[in-house]
Short mmCIF file of C-alpha atoms in Angstrom, two decimals:
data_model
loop_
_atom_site.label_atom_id
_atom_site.label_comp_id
_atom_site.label_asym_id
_atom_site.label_seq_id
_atom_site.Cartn_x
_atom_site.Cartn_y
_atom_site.Cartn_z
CA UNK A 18 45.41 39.26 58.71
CA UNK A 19 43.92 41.83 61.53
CA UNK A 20 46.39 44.41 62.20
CA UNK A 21 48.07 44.08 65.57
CA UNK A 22 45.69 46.85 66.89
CA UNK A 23 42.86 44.69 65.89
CA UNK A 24 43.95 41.35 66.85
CA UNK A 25 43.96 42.85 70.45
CA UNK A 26 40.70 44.55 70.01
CA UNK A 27 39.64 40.79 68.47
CA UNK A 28 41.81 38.93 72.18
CA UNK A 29 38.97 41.04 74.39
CA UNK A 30 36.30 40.48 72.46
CA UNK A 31 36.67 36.89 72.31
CA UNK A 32 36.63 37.07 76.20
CA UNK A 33 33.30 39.24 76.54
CA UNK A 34 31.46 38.10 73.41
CA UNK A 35 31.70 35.81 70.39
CA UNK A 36 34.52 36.22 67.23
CA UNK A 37 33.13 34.21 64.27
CA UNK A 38 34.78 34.12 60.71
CA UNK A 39 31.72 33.57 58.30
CA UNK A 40 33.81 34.44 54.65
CA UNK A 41 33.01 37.85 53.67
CA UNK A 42 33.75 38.97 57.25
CA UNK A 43 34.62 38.74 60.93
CA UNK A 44 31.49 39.04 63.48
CA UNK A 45 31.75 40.16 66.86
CA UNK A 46 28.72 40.62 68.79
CA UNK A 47 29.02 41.12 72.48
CA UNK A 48 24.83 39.34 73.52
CA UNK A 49 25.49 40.63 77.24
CA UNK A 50 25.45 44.23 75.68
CA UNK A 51 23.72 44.82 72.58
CA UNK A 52 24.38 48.90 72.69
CA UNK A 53 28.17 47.93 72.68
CA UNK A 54 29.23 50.01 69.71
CA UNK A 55 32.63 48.25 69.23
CA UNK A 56 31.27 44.41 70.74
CA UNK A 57 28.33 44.58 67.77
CA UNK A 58 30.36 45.08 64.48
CA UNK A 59 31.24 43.68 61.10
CA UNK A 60 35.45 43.39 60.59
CA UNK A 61 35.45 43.46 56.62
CA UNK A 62 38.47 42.02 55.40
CA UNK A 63 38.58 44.36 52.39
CA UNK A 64 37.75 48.37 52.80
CA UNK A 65 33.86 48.74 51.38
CA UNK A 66 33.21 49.54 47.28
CA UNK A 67 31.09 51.80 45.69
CA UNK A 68 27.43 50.23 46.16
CA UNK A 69 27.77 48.16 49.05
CA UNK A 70 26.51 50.12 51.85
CA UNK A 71 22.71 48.85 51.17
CA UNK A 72 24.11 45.08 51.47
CA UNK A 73 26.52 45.69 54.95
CA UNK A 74 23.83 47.15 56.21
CA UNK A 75 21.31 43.87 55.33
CA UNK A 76 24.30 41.42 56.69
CA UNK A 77 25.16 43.63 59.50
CA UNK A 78 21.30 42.70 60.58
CA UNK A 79 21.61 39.37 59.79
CA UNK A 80 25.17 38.18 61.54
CA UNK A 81 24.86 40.78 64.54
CA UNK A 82 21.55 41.95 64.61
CA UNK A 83 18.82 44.92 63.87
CA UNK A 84 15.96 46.94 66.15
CA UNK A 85 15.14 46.65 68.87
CA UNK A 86 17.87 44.30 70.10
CA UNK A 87 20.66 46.37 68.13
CA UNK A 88 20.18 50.02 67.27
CA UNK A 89 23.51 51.20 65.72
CA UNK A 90 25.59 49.68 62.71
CA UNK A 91 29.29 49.45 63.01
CA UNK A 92 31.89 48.46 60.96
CA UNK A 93 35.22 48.63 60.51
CA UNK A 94 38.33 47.76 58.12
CA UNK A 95 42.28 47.60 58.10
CA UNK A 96 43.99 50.45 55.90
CA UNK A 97 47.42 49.55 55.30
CA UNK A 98 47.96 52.80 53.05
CA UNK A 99 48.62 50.69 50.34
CA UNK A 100 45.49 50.33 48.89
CA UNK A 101 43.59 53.56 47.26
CA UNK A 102 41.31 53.62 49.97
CA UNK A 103 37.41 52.94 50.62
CA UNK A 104 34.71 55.07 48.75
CA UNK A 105 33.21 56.49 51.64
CA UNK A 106 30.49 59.22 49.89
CA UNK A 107 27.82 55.78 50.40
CA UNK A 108 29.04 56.21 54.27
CA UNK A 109 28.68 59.89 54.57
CA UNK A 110 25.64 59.96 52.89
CA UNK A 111 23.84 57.74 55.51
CA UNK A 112 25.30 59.95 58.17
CA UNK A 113 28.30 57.46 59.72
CA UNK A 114 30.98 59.37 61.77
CA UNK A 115 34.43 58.16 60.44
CA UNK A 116 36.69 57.47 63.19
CA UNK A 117 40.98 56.69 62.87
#
């Protein structure tokens, strides 16, 4: 379950875009605004592995979309502190800006 930060986050969206559970992830896309950062994004319901940038990246473009239409990737996770954490070096090494 979304954290209660995110389940808000996911309340507006569902009023300005579209919230759709497909497995693997949540998908918000926001059509009316295809540069909206945080309306265009892929809620993974685990933090990312080792590897798996190249294939969030390929079903980032196929649930919410790729050039020209969408120009950015965005993604984002819960972090209860319990787990050990997400390997970010794939995420810094294609440039992402972390944000908390």
């Amino acid at each position: 379950m979304p954290s209660l930060g995110l389940q808000t986050d996911l309340m507006f969206s569902r009023y300005s875009g579209v919230v759709e559970d497909v497995g693997r992830y949540v998908v918000i896309t926001t059509p009316s605004n295809p540069n909206y950062y945080f309306g265009n994004y892929l809620l993974l319901k685990t933090p990312p592995q080792a590897g798996q940038w190249t294939d969030l990246e390929l079903d980032f473009a196929r649930y919410v979309g790729a050039p020209p239409r969408i120009r950015h990737f965005a993604f984002q996770w819960r972090v209860s502190g319990e787990e050990d954490g997400a390997d970010m070096s794939g995420f810094m090494q294609r440039f992402y800006a972390a944000g908390l």
